[in-house]
N, CA and C atoms as an extended XYZ file, in Angstrom:
510
Properties=species:S:1:pos:R:3:atomname:S:1:resname:S:1:resid:I:1 pbc="F F F"
N       111.961       30.780      -79.166 N   UNK     1
C       112.054       29.924      -77.999 CA  UNK     1
C       112.498       30.721      -76.781 C   UNK     1
N       113.449       31.609      -76.989 N   UNK     2
C       113.922       32.402      -75.853 CA  UNK     2
C       112.780       33.180      -75.196 C   UNK     2
N       111.897       33.724      -76.021 N   UNK     3
C       110.796       34.517      -75.478 CA  UNK     3
C       109.870       33.672      -74.609 C   UNK     3
N       109.555       32.455      -75.054 N   UNK     4
C       108.669       31.594      -74.280 CA  UNK     4
C       109.319       31.171      -72.961 C   UNK     4
N       110.587       30.840      -73.009 N   UNK     5
C       111.292       30.435      -71.793 CA  UNK     5
C       111.353       31.599      -70.815 C   UNK     5
N       111.673       32.775      -71.308 N   UNK     6
C       111.758       33.930      -70.411 CA  UNK     6
C       110.382       34.324      -69.872 C   UNK     6
N       109.342       34.170      -70.684 N   UNK     7
C       107.982       34.446      -70.200 CA  UNK     7
C       107.602       33.460      -69.093 C   UNK     7
N       107.932       32.194      -69.268 N   UNK     8
C       107.653       31.195      -68.225 CA  UNK     8
C       108.437       31.513      -66.957 C   UNK     8
N       109.683       31.919      -67.133 N   UNK     9
C       110.519       32.258      -65.985 CA  UNK     9
C       109.959       33.475      -65.239 C   UNK     9
N       109.525       34.492      -65.972 N   UNK    10
C       108.936       35.678      -65.340 CA  UNK    10
C       107.644       35.322      -64.588 C   UNK    10
N       106.834       34.469      -65.184 N   UNK    11
C       105.545       34.107      -64.564 CA  UNK    11
C       105.696       33.223      -63.337 C   UNK    11
N       106.669       32.315      -63.374 N   UNK    12
C       106.765       31.300      -62.321 CA  UNK    12
C       108.044       31.389      -61.480 C   UNK    12
N       108.954       32.257      -61.873 N   UNK    13
C       110.179       32.435      -61.101 CA  UNK    13
C       111.248       31.394      -61.348 C   UNK    13
N       110.950       30.416      -62.195 N   UNK    14
C       111.917       29.363      -62.508 CA  UNK    14
C       111.421       28.556      -63.702 C   UNK    14
N       112.287       27.752      -64.248 N   UNK    15
C       111.925       26.806      -65.309 CA  UNK    15
C       112.414       25.443      -64.846 C   UNK    15
N       111.486       24.541      -64.619 N   UNK    16
C       111.856       23.225      -64.104 CA  UNK    16
C       112.097       22.198      -65.193 C   UNK    16
N       111.314       22.242      -66.273 N   UNK    17
C       111.431       21.229      -67.324 CA  UNK    17
C       111.260       21.889      -68.683 C   UNK    17
N       112.138       21.538      -69.607 N   UNK    18
C       111.968       21.894      -71.013 CA  UNK    18
C       111.738       20.595      -71.765 C   UNK    18
N       110.643       20.527      -72.504 N   UNK    19
C       110.400       19.388      -73.386 CA  UNK    19
C       110.580       19.894      -74.811 C   UNK    19
N       111.669       19.474      -75.423 N   UNK    20
C       111.964       19.824      -76.808 CA  UNK    20
C       111.243       18.823      -77.700 C   UNK    20
N       110.105       19.238      -78.239 N   UNK    21
C       109.296       18.337      -79.055 CA  UNK    21
C       109.129       18.885      -80.462 C   UNK    21
N       110.123       19.590      -80.942 N   UNK    22
C       110.063       20.119      -82.301 CA  UNK    22
C       110.440       19.012      -83.276 C   UNK    22
N       109.705       18.928      -84.357 N   UNK    23
C       110.063       17.928      -85.346 CA  UNK    23
C       109.210       18.014      -86.588 C   UNK    23
N       109.840       17.784      -87.715 N   UNK    24
C       109.147       17.624      -88.978 CA  UNK    24
C       109.660       16.346      -89.631 C   UNK    24
N       108.823       15.747      -90.473 N   UNK    25
C       109.161       14.445      -91.026 CA  UNK    25
C       108.682       14.329      -92.477 C   UNK    25
N       109.168       15.187      -93.378 N   UNK    26
C       108.758       15.063      -94.781 CA  UNK    26
C       109.522       13.928      -95.478 C   UNK    26
N       109.062       12.718      -95.282 N   UNK    27
C       109.741       11.542      -95.813 CA  UNK    27
C       109.697       11.520      -97.339 C   UNK    27
N       110.761       11.022      -97.936 N   UNK    28
C       110.824       10.830      -99.383 CA  UNK    28
C       112.044        9.975      -99.688 C   UNK    28
N       112.051        9.400     -100.879 N   UNK    29
C       113.242        8.657     -101.290 CA  UNK    29
C       114.338        9.656     -101.650 C   UNK    29
N       115.588        9.244     -101.547 N   UNK    30
C       116.692       10.157     -101.840 CA  UNK    30
C       116.664       10.607     -103.288 C   UNK    30
N       116.250        9.730     -104.201 N   UNK    31
C       116.272       10.107     -105.609 CA  UNK    31
C       115.232       11.171     -105.954 C   UNK    31
N       114.325       11.472     -105.042 N   UNK    32
C       113.384       12.578     -105.248 CA  UNK    32
C       114.089       13.927     -105.095 C   UNK    32
N       115.257       13.916     -104.480 N   UNK    33
C       116.111       15.103     -104.332 CA  UNK    33
C       115.383       16.302     -103.732 C   UNK    33
N       114.682       16.083     -102.658 N   UNK    34
C       113.933       17.152     -101.993 CA  UNK    34
C       114.846       17.849     -100.973 C   UNK    34
N       115.859       18.502     -101.495 N   UNK    35
C       116.905       19.122     -100.683 CA  UNK    35
C       116.320       20.165      -99.732 C   UNK    35
N       115.344       20.931     -100.176 N   UNK    36
C       114.731       21.925      -99.290 CA  UNK    36
C       114.082       21.254      -98.090 C   UNK    36
N       113.443       20.102      -98.307 N   UNK    37
C       112.833       19.365      -97.194 CA  UNK    37
C       113.901       18.790      -96.270 C   UNK    37
N       115.003       18.324      -96.831 N   UNK    38
C       116.099       17.817      -95.997 CA  UNK    38
C       116.619       18.941      -95.105 C   UNK    38
N       116.821       20.123      -95.698 N   UNK    39
C       117.321       21.262      -94.921 CA  UNK    39
C       116.339       21.661      -93.827 C   UNK    39
N       115.050       21.625      -94.139 N   UNK    40
C       114.037       21.972      -93.132 CA  UNK    40
C       114.083       20.992      -91.964 C   UNK    40
N       114.258       19.683      -92.268 N   UNK    41
C       114.358       18.697      -91.180 CA  UNK    41
C       115.558       18.997      -90.292 C   UNK    41
N       116.679       19.308      -90.900 N   UNK    42
C       117.878       19.628      -90.124 CA  UNK    42
C       117.638       20.888      -89.291 C   UNK    42
N       117.023       21.905      -89.903 N   UNK    43
C       116.768       23.162      -89.186 CA  UNK    43
C       115.845       22.951      -87.985 C   UNK    43
N       114.745       22.257      -88.176 N   UNK    44
C       113.772       22.090      -87.092 CA  UNK    44
C       114.240       21.032      -86.099 C   UNK    44
N       114.600       19.853      -86.598 N   UNK    45
C       114.877       18.718      -85.720 CA  UNK    45
C       116.190       18.842      -84.958 C   UNK    45
N       117.141       19.596      -85.472 N   UNK    46
C       118.419       19.789      -84.762 CA  UNK    46
C       118.584       21.218      -84.256 C   UNK    46
N       118.524       22.166      -85.164 N   UNK    47
C       118.723       23.550      -84.735 CA  UNK    47
C       117.625       24.002      -83.780 C   UNK    47
N       116.408       23.550      -83.999 N   UNK    48
C       115.322       23.901      -83.085 CA  UNK    48
C       115.598       23.426      -81.676 C   UNK    48
N       116.094       22.198      -81.556 N   UNK    49
C       116.444       21.649      -80.235 CA  UNK    49
C       117.592       22.436      -79.617 C   UNK    49
N       118.586       22.760      -80.424 N   UNK    50
C       119.718       23.535      -79.910 CA  UNK    50
C       119.270       24.909      -79.408 C   UNK    50
N       118.339       25.529      -80.104 N   UNK    51
C       117.829       26.829      -79.651 CA  UNK    51
C       117.067       26.684      -78.333 C   UNK    51
N       116.310       25.602      -78.185 N   UNK    52
C       115.627       25.354      -76.912 CA  UNK    52
C       116.614       25.186      -75.771 C   UNK    52
N       117.660       24.415      -76.022 N   UNK    53
C       118.694       24.212      -75.005 CA  UNK    53
C       119.355       25.539      -74.650 C   UNK    53
N       119.684       26.327      -75.669 N   UNK    54
C       120.331       27.626      -75.430 CA  UNK    54
C       119.444       28.554      -74.612 C   UNK    54
N       118.137       28.444      -74.792 N   UNK    55
C       117.219       29.314      -74.059 CA  UNK    55
C       117.124       28.950      -72.591 C   UNK    55
N       117.205       27.675      -72.269 N   UNK    56
C       116.950       27.243      -70.895 CA  UNK    56
C       118.220       26.962      -70.089 C   UNK    56
N       119.302       26.639      -70.743 N   UNK    57
C       120.516       26.237      -70.025 CA  UNK    57
C       121.026       27.297      -69.042 C   UNK    57
N       121.095       28.580      -69.413 N   UNK    58
C       121.556       29.569      -68.423 CA  UNK    58
C       120.654       29.637      -67.187 C   UNK    58
N       119.353       29.475      -67.375 N   UNK    59
C       118.434       29.509      -66.227 CA  UNK    59
C       118.640       28.307      -65.312 C   UNK    59
N       118.844       27.136      -65.893 N   UNK    60
C       119.043       25.944      -65.049 CA  UNK    60
C       120.344       26.051      -64.262 C   UNK    60
N       121.346       26.658      -64.868 N   UNK    61
C       122.612       26.856      -64.148 CA  UNK    61
C       122.411       27.810      -62.977 C   UNK    61
N       121.720       28.901      -63.235 N   UNK    62
C       121.482       29.902      -62.195 CA  UNK    62
C       120.666       29.333      -61.046 C   UNK    62
N       119.599       28.604      -61.356 N   UNK    63
C       118.734       28.074      -60.298 CA  UNK    63
C       119.254       26.763      -59.723 C   UNK    63
N       120.269       26.164      -60.369 N   UNK    64
C       120.877       24.941      -59.846 CA  UNK    64
C       120.044       23.691      -60.045 C   UNK    64
N       119.056       23.759      -60.907 N   UNK    65
C       118.220       22.585      -61.170 CA  UNK    65
C       117.457       22.778      -62.472 C   UNK    65
N       116.829       21.716      -62.888 N   UNK    66
C       116.028       21.702      -64.102 CA  UNK    66
C       116.124       20.337      -64.740 C   UNK    66
N       115.455       20.172      -65.846 N   UNK    67
C       115.466       18.896      -66.561 CA  UNK    67
C       115.157       19.199      -68.023 C   UNK    67
N       115.962       18.646      -68.918 N   UNK    68
C       115.704       18.785      -70.354 CA  UNK    68
C       115.292       17.421      -70.890 C   UNK    68
N       114.153       17.401      -71.570 N   UNK    69
C       113.655       16.184      -72.214 CA  UNK    69
C       113.613       16.462      -73.714 C   UNK    69
N       114.388       15.701      -74.465 N   UNK    70
C       114.409       15.846      -75.914 CA  UNK    70
C       113.649       14.679      -76.538 C   UNK    70
N       112.673       14.997      -77.367 N   UNK    71
C       111.885       13.963      -78.022 CA  UNK    71
C       112.566       13.599      -79.333 C   UNK    71
N       113.009       12.351      -79.425 N   UNK    72
C       113.641       11.840      -80.646 CA  UNK    72
C       112.615       10.955      -81.356 C   UNK    72
N       112.966        9.723      -81.610 N   UNK    73
C       112.098        8.792      -82.319 CA  UNK    73
C       112.784        7.435      -82.349 C   UNK    73
N       112.001        6.380      -82.521 N   UNK    74
C       112.638        5.086      -82.768 CA  UNK    74
C       113.441        5.152      -84.060 C   UNK    74
N       113.135        6.130      -84.914 N   UNK    75
C       113.927        6.338      -86.132 CA  UNK    75
C       115.332        6.827      -85.818 C   UNK    75
N       115.598        7.194      -84.582 N   UNK    76
C       116.944        7.518      -84.147 CA  UNK    76
C       117.728        6.284      -83.736 C   UNK    76
N       117.105        5.130      -83.882 N   UNK    77
C       117.749        3.846      -83.552 CA  UNK    77
C       117.761        2.906      -84.749 C   UNK    77
N       116.988        3.246      -85.777 N   UNK    78
C       116.890        2.410      -86.977 CA  UNK    78
C       116.577        3.313      -88.162 C   UNK    78
N       116.849        2.837      -89.339 N   UNK    79
C       116.576        3.601      -90.545 CA  UNK    79
C       115.647        2.781      -91.433 C   UNK    79
N       114.562        3.408      -91.865 N   UNK    80
C       113.615        2.773      -92.768 CA  UNK    80
C       113.664        3.469      -94.124 C   UNK    80
N       113.214        2.785      -95.183 N   UNK    81
C       113.165        3.440      -96.500 CA  UNK    81
C       112.369        4.738      -96.417 C   UNK    81
N       112.803        5.745      -97.092 N   UNK    82
C       112.258        7.110      -97.159 CA  UNK    82
C       112.581        7.940      -95.919 C   UNK    82
N       113.218        7.376      -94.909 N   UNK    83
C       113.420        8.094      -93.646 CA  UNK    83
C       114.882        8.362      -93.307 C   UNK    83
N       115.783        8.270      -94.257 N   UNK    84
C       117.209        8.396      -93.934 CA  UNK    84
C       117.563        9.753      -93.323 C   UNK    84
N       117.077       10.843      -93.894 N   UNK    85
C       117.417       12.163      -93.361 CA  UNK    85
C       116.735       12.369      -92.013 C   UNK    85
N       115.472       11.995      -91.916 N   UNK    86
C       114.763       12.094      -90.633 CA  UNK    86
C       115.514       11.298      -89.569 C   UNK    86
N       115.881       10.057      -89.902 N   UNK    87
C       116.624        9.233      -88.947 CA  UNK    87
C       117.952        9.872      -88.572 C   UNK    87
N       118.638       10.449      -89.545 N   UNK    88
C       119.921       11.106      -89.264 CA  UNK    88
C       119.741       12.228      -88.245 C   UNK    88
N       118.653       13.004      -88.369 N   UNK    89
C       118.435       14.089      -87.408 CA  UNK    89
C       118.143       13.531      -86.019 C   UNK    89
N       117.460       12.413      -85.947 N   UNK    90
C       117.123       11.834      -84.648 CA  UNK    90
C       118.319       11.103      -84.030 C   UNK    90
N       119.181       10.484      -84.849 N   UNK    91
C       120.442        9.938      -84.341 CA  UNK    91
C       121.277       11.082      -83.766 C   UNK    91
N       121.361       12.199      -84.501 N   UNK    92
C       122.137       13.354      -84.046 CA  UNK    92
C       121.560       13.946      -82.768 C   UNK    92
N       120.243       13.971      -82.653 N   UNK    93
C       119.613       14.471      -81.424 CA  UNK    93
C       120.033       13.636      -80.224 C   UNK    93
N       120.130       12.333      -80.407 N   UNK    94
C       120.592       11.468      -79.312 CA  UNK    94
C       122.033       11.805      -78.938 C   UNK    94
N       122.882       12.056      -79.923 N   UNK    95
C       124.278       12.413      -79.646 CA  UNK    95
C       124.362       13.758      -78.930 C   UNK    95
N       123.601       14.748      -79.392 N   UNK    96
C       123.583       16.060      -78.721 CA  UNK    96
C       123.149       15.922      -77.268 C   UNK    96
N       122.131       15.105      -77.042 N   UNK    97
C       121.609       14.922      -75.686 CA  UNK    97
C       122.629       14.247      -74.783 C   UNK    97
N       123.306       13.243      -75.296 N   UNK    98
C       124.318       12.548      -74.487 CA  UNK    98
C       125.471       13.493      -74.148 C   UNK    98
N       125.891       14.303      -75.112 N   UNK    99
C       126.945       15.281      -74.830 CA  UNK    99
C       126.519       16.282      -73.773 C   UNK    99
N       125.289       16.780      -73.877 N   UNK   100
C       124.773       17.725      -72.884 CA  UNK   100
C       124.686       17.071      -71.511 C   UNK   100
N       124.236       15.828      -71.485 N   UNK   101
C       124.139       15.106      -70.207 CA  UNK   101
C       125.509       15.016      -69.538 C   UNK   101
N       126.526       14.700      -70.304 N   UNK   102
C       127.867       14.563      -69.739 CA  UNK   102
C       128.457       15.901      -69.307 C   UNK   102
N       128.105       16.975      -70.012 N   UNK   103
C       128.630       18.300      -69.692 CA  UNK   103
C       127.894       18.969      -68.536 C   UNK   103
N       126.700       18.555      -68.263 N   UNK   104
C       125.833       19.265      -67.324 CA  UNK   104
C       125.458       18.366      -66.149 C   UNK   104
N       126.361       18.207      -65.221 N   UNK   105
C       126.131       17.304      -64.086 CA  UNK   105
C       124.988       17.762      -63.181 C   UNK   105
N       124.616       19.033      -63.252 N   UNK   106
C       123.516       19.554      -62.428 CA  UNK   106
C       122.155       19.350      -63.085 C   UNK   106
N       122.144       18.845      -64.310 N   UNK   107
C       120.948       18.877      -65.121 CA  UNK   107
C       120.648       17.516      -65.739 C   UNK   107
N       119.586       16.850      -65.308 N   UNK   108
C       119.200       15.613      -65.988 CA  UNK   108
C       118.786       15.906      -67.431 C   UNK   108
N       119.208       15.053      -68.333 N   UNK   109
C       118.852       15.162      -69.751 CA  UNK   109
C       118.314       13.807      -70.174 C   UNK   109
N       117.106       13.805      -70.695 N   UNK   110
C       116.453       12.563      -71.093 CA  UNK   110
C       116.079       12.629      -72.559 C   UNK   110
N       116.304       11.534      -73.258 N   UNK   111
C       115.834       11.378      -74.631 CA  UNK   111
C       114.681       10.383      -74.601 C   UNK   111
N       113.545       10.788      -75.123 N   UNK   112
C       112.409        9.888      -75.283 CA  UNK   112
C       112.312        9.572      -76.772 C   UNK   112
N       112.356        8.292      -77.102 N   UNK   113
C       112.259        7.859      -78.494 CA  UNK   113
C       110.968        7.089      -78.677 C   UNK   113
N       109.883        7.804      -79.056 N   UNK   114
C       108.615        7.112      -79.239 CA  UNK   114
C       108.531        6.415      -80.590 C   UNK   114
N       107.734        5.366      -80.601 N   UNK   115
C       107.397        4.706      -81.856 CA  UNK   115
C       106.238        5.427      -82.504 C   UNK   115
N       105.485        4.703      -83.281 N   UNK   116
C       104.352        5.291      -83.995 CA  UNK   116
C       103.374        5.926      -83.035 C   UNK   116
N       103.085        7.182      -83.266 N   UNK   117
C       102.230        7.954      -82.395 CA  UNK   117
C       101.331        8.841      -83.253 C   UNK   117
N       100.073        8.951      -82.883 N   UNK   118
C        99.200        9.893      -83.595 CA  UNK   118
C        99.793       11.286      -83.493 C   UNK   118
N       100.008       11.927      -84.624 N   UNK   119
C       100.530       13.295      -84.626 CA  UNK   119
C       100.277       13.905      -85.993 C   UNK   119
N       100.672       15.157      -86.113 N   UNK   120
C       100.535       15.863      -87.377 CA  UNK   120
C       101.740       15.663      -88.286 C   UNK   120
N       102.714       14.861      -87.886 N   UNK   121
C       103.937       14.697      -88.667 CA  UNK   121
C       103.685       14.263      -90.103 C   UNK   121
N       102.693       13.420      -90.318 N   UNK   122
C       102.451       12.930      -91.677 CA  UNK   122
C       101.969       14.034      -92.612 C   UNK   122
N       101.410       15.095      -92.072 N   UNK   123
C       100.900       16.177      -92.925 CA  UNK   123
C       102.024       16.885      -93.678 C   UNK   123
N       103.247       16.792      -93.195 N   UNK   124
C       104.376       17.438      -93.848 CA  UNK   124
C       105.026       16.614      -94.937 C   UNK   124
N       104.493       15.445      -95.229 N   UNK   125
C       105.071       14.574      -96.257 CA  UNK   125
C       104.464       14.951      -97.601 C   UNK   125
N       105.281       15.496      -98.493 N   UNK   126
C       104.769       15.972      -99.778 CA  UNK   126
C       104.564       14.851     -100.787 C   UNK   126
N       105.264       13.743     -100.646 N   UNK   127
C       105.089       12.590     -101.534 CA  UNK   127
C       103.798       11.875     -101.130 C   UNK   127
N       102.783       11.931     -101.990 N   UNK   128
C       101.457       11.419     -101.652 CA  UNK   128
C       101.474        9.943     -101.275 C   UNK   128
N       102.178        9.120     -102.026 N   UNK   129
C       102.209        7.680     -101.746 CA  UNK   129
C       102.861        7.403     -100.397 C   UNK   129
N       103.959        8.081     -100.114 N   UNK   130
C       104.642        7.894      -98.825 CA  UNK   130
C       103.759        8.399      -97.688 C   UNK   130
N       103.092        9.562      -97.889 N   UNK   131
C       102.212       10.115      -96.860 CA  UNK   131
C       101.081        9.141      -96.523 C   UNK   131
N       100.437        8.574      -97.527 N   UNK   132
C        99.325        7.655      -97.279 CA  UNK   132
C        99.804        6.380      -96.585 C   UNK   132
N       100.927        5.834      -97.013 N   UNK   133
C       101.463        4.622      -96.378 CA  UNK   133
C       101.826        4.890      -94.924 C   UNK   133
N       102.400        6.052      -94.653 N   UNK   134
C       102.782        6.399      -93.289 CA  UNK   134
C       101.550        6.654      -92.436 C   UNK   134
N       100.564        7.344      -92.988 N   UNK   135
C        99.315        7.601      -92.260 CA  UNK   135
C        98.654        6.297      -91.826 C   UNK   135
N        98.671        5.310      -92.709 N   UNK   136
C        98.064        4.019      -92.378 CA  UNK   136
C        98.745        3.377      -91.170 C   UNK   136
N       100.057        3.571      -91.040 N   UNK   137
C       100.776        3.005      -89.894 CA  UNK   137
C       100.496        3.774      -88.616 C   UNK   137
N       100.124        5.048      -88.723 N   UNK   138
C        99.918        5.895      -87.558 CA  UNK   138
C        98.616        5.597      -86.823 C   UNK   138
N        97.874        4.625      -87.283 N   UNK   139
C        96.644        4.260      -86.590 CA  UNK   139
C        96.933        3.648      -85.223 C   UNK   139
N        98.178        3.309      -84.983 N   UNK   140
C        98.566        2.767      -83.684 CA  UNK   140
C        98.772        3.941      -82.733 C   UNK   140
N        98.018        3.976      -81.665 N   UNK   141
C        98.171        5.055      -80.684 CA  UNK   141
C        99.055        4.574      -79.540 C   UNK   141
N        99.708        5.495      -78.867 N   UNK   142
C       100.615        5.123      -77.795 CA  UNK   142
C       100.532        6.148      -76.666 C   UNK   142
N       100.458        5.696      -75.422 N   UNK   143
C       100.439        6.650      -74.310 CA  UNK   143
C       101.786        7.355      -74.172 C   UNK   143
N       101.756        8.554      -73.629 N   UNK   144
C       102.965        9.366      -73.495 CA  UNK   144
C       103.363        9.535      -72.034 C   UNK   144
N       103.375        8.454      -71.263 N   UNK   145
C       103.724        8.521      -69.839 CA  UNK   145
C       105.226        8.551      -69.602 C   UNK   145
N       106.010        8.388      -70.650 N   UNK   146
C       107.468        8.321      -70.474 CA  UNK   146
C       108.043        9.620      -69.914 C   UNK   146
N       107.517       10.754      -70.326 N   UNK   147
C       108.017       12.042      -69.811 CA  UNK   147
C       107.745       12.140      -68.317 C   UNK   147
N       106.532       11.808      -67.904 N   UNK   148
C       106.195       11.825      -66.472 CA  UNK   148
C       107.134       10.939      -65.673 C   UNK   148
N       107.421        9.760      -66.211 N   UNK   149
C       108.320        8.835      -65.523 CA  UNK   149
C       109.710        9.457      -65.360 C   UNK   149
N       110.249       10.004      -66.454 N   UNK   150
C       111.614       10.544      -66.421 CA  UNK   150
C       111.743       11.712      -65.453 C   UNK   150
N       110.810       12.654      -65.494 N   UNK   151
C       110.942       13.837      -64.638 CA  UNK   151
C       110.504       13.562      -63.203 C   UNK   151
N       109.866       12.422      -62.971 N   UNK   152
C       109.424       12.074      -61.625 CA  UNK   152
C       110.467       11.361      -60.783 C   UNK   152
N       111.645       11.144      -61.322 N   UNK   153
C       112.693       10.435      -60.589 CA  UNK   153
C       113.405       11.365      -59.606 C   UNK   153
N       113.999       10.796      -58.563 N   UNK   154
C       114.793       11.621      -57.632 CA  UNK   154
C       115.933       12.319      -58.381 C   UNK   154
N       116.380       13.435      -57.871 N   UNK   155
C       117.388       14.256      -58.538 CA  UNK   155
C       118.678       13.488      -58.827 C   UNK   155
N       118.989       12.496      -58.006 N   UNK   156
C       120.231       11.745      -58.238 CA  UNK   156
C       120.080       10.667      -59.308 C   UNK   156
N       118.891       10.533      -59.887 N   UNK   157
C       118.641        9.549      -60.945 CA  UNK   157
C       118.401       10.289      -62.253 C   UNK   157
N       119.229       10.002      -63.248 N   UNK   158
C       119.077       10.598      -64.574 CA  UNK   158
C       118.627        9.498      -65.525 C   UNK   158
N       117.374        9.524      -65.927 N   UNK   159
C       116.871        8.573      -66.915 CA  UNK   159
C       117.342        9.110      -68.261 C   UNK   159
N       118.420        8.549      -68.763 N   UNK   160
C       119.057        9.102      -69.950 CA  UNK   160
C       118.282        8.853      -71.230 C   UNK   160
N       117.656        7.680      -71.331 N   UNK   161
C       116.987        7.388      -72.588 CA  UNK   161
C       115.872        6.377      -72.377 C   UNK   161
N       114.758        6.625      -73.052 N   UNK   162
C       113.614        5.715      -73.010 CA  UNK   162
C       113.149        5.493      -74.440 C   UNK   162
N       113.010        4.240      -74.818 N   UNK   163
C       112.374        3.894      -76.089 CA  UNK   163
C       111.016        3.310      -75.724 C   UNK   163
N       109.977        3.857      -76.316 N   UNK   164
C       108.633        3.377      -76.023 CA  UNK   164
C       107.863        3.279      -77.328 C   UNK   164
N       107.282        2.119      -77.565 N   UNK   165
C       106.512        1.937      -78.792 CA  UNK   165
C       105.326        1.045      -78.541 C   UNK   165
N       104.312        1.158      -79.382 N   UNK   166
C       103.159        0.281      -79.238 CA  UNK   166
C       103.569       -1.182      -79.458 C   UNK   166
N       102.941       -2.070      -78.752 N   UNK   167
C       103.276       -3.488      -78.933 CA  UNK   167
C       102.985       -3.964      -80.342 C   UNK   167
N       102.060       -3.335      -81.047 N   UNK   168
C       101.701       -3.742      -82.395 CA  UNK   168
C       102.688       -3.258      -83.462 C   UNK   168
N       103.637       -2.383      -83.075 N   UNK   169
C       104.589       -1.864      -84.060 CA  UNK   169
C       105.692       -2.870      -84.297 C   UNK   169
N       106.029       -3.065      -85.549 N   UNK   170
C       107.092       -3.998      -85.929 CA  UNK   170
C       108.467       -3.494      -85.663 C   UNK   170
């Protein structure tokens, strides 16, 4: 992450927005004991975001501006069967973002929590039955205008959190 941020900074002279959209979602029941998958979710969904923040935060301080957008999930607001660890990482992402927002008065921090969205997330689910059931729900598509809305606000407005989901999602 540091390399990409520094490459963007070298090319453009600044970094205005970081969108932390790292995430994996290998859903399974707890009794399946897929500890390696749980660890991977924690590594990508939390540590990945922290590494993104670490890469961009010094630049935003130096330039006196910037915006961090962390992509969470509606699973960071509710827990569904097979999604407890995934939800835990997304709840934690919301807490990390709120702490960063409070610590960084020069830097807007936004959490976007999308509902069901077409993505590759289902491909990481090793439990075939859970993967197929989840894929069937992903047929609901959703526009991603929330990021544009958040970063388009005046500097004195910090859109801290947006939950956006398709109307057809339960």
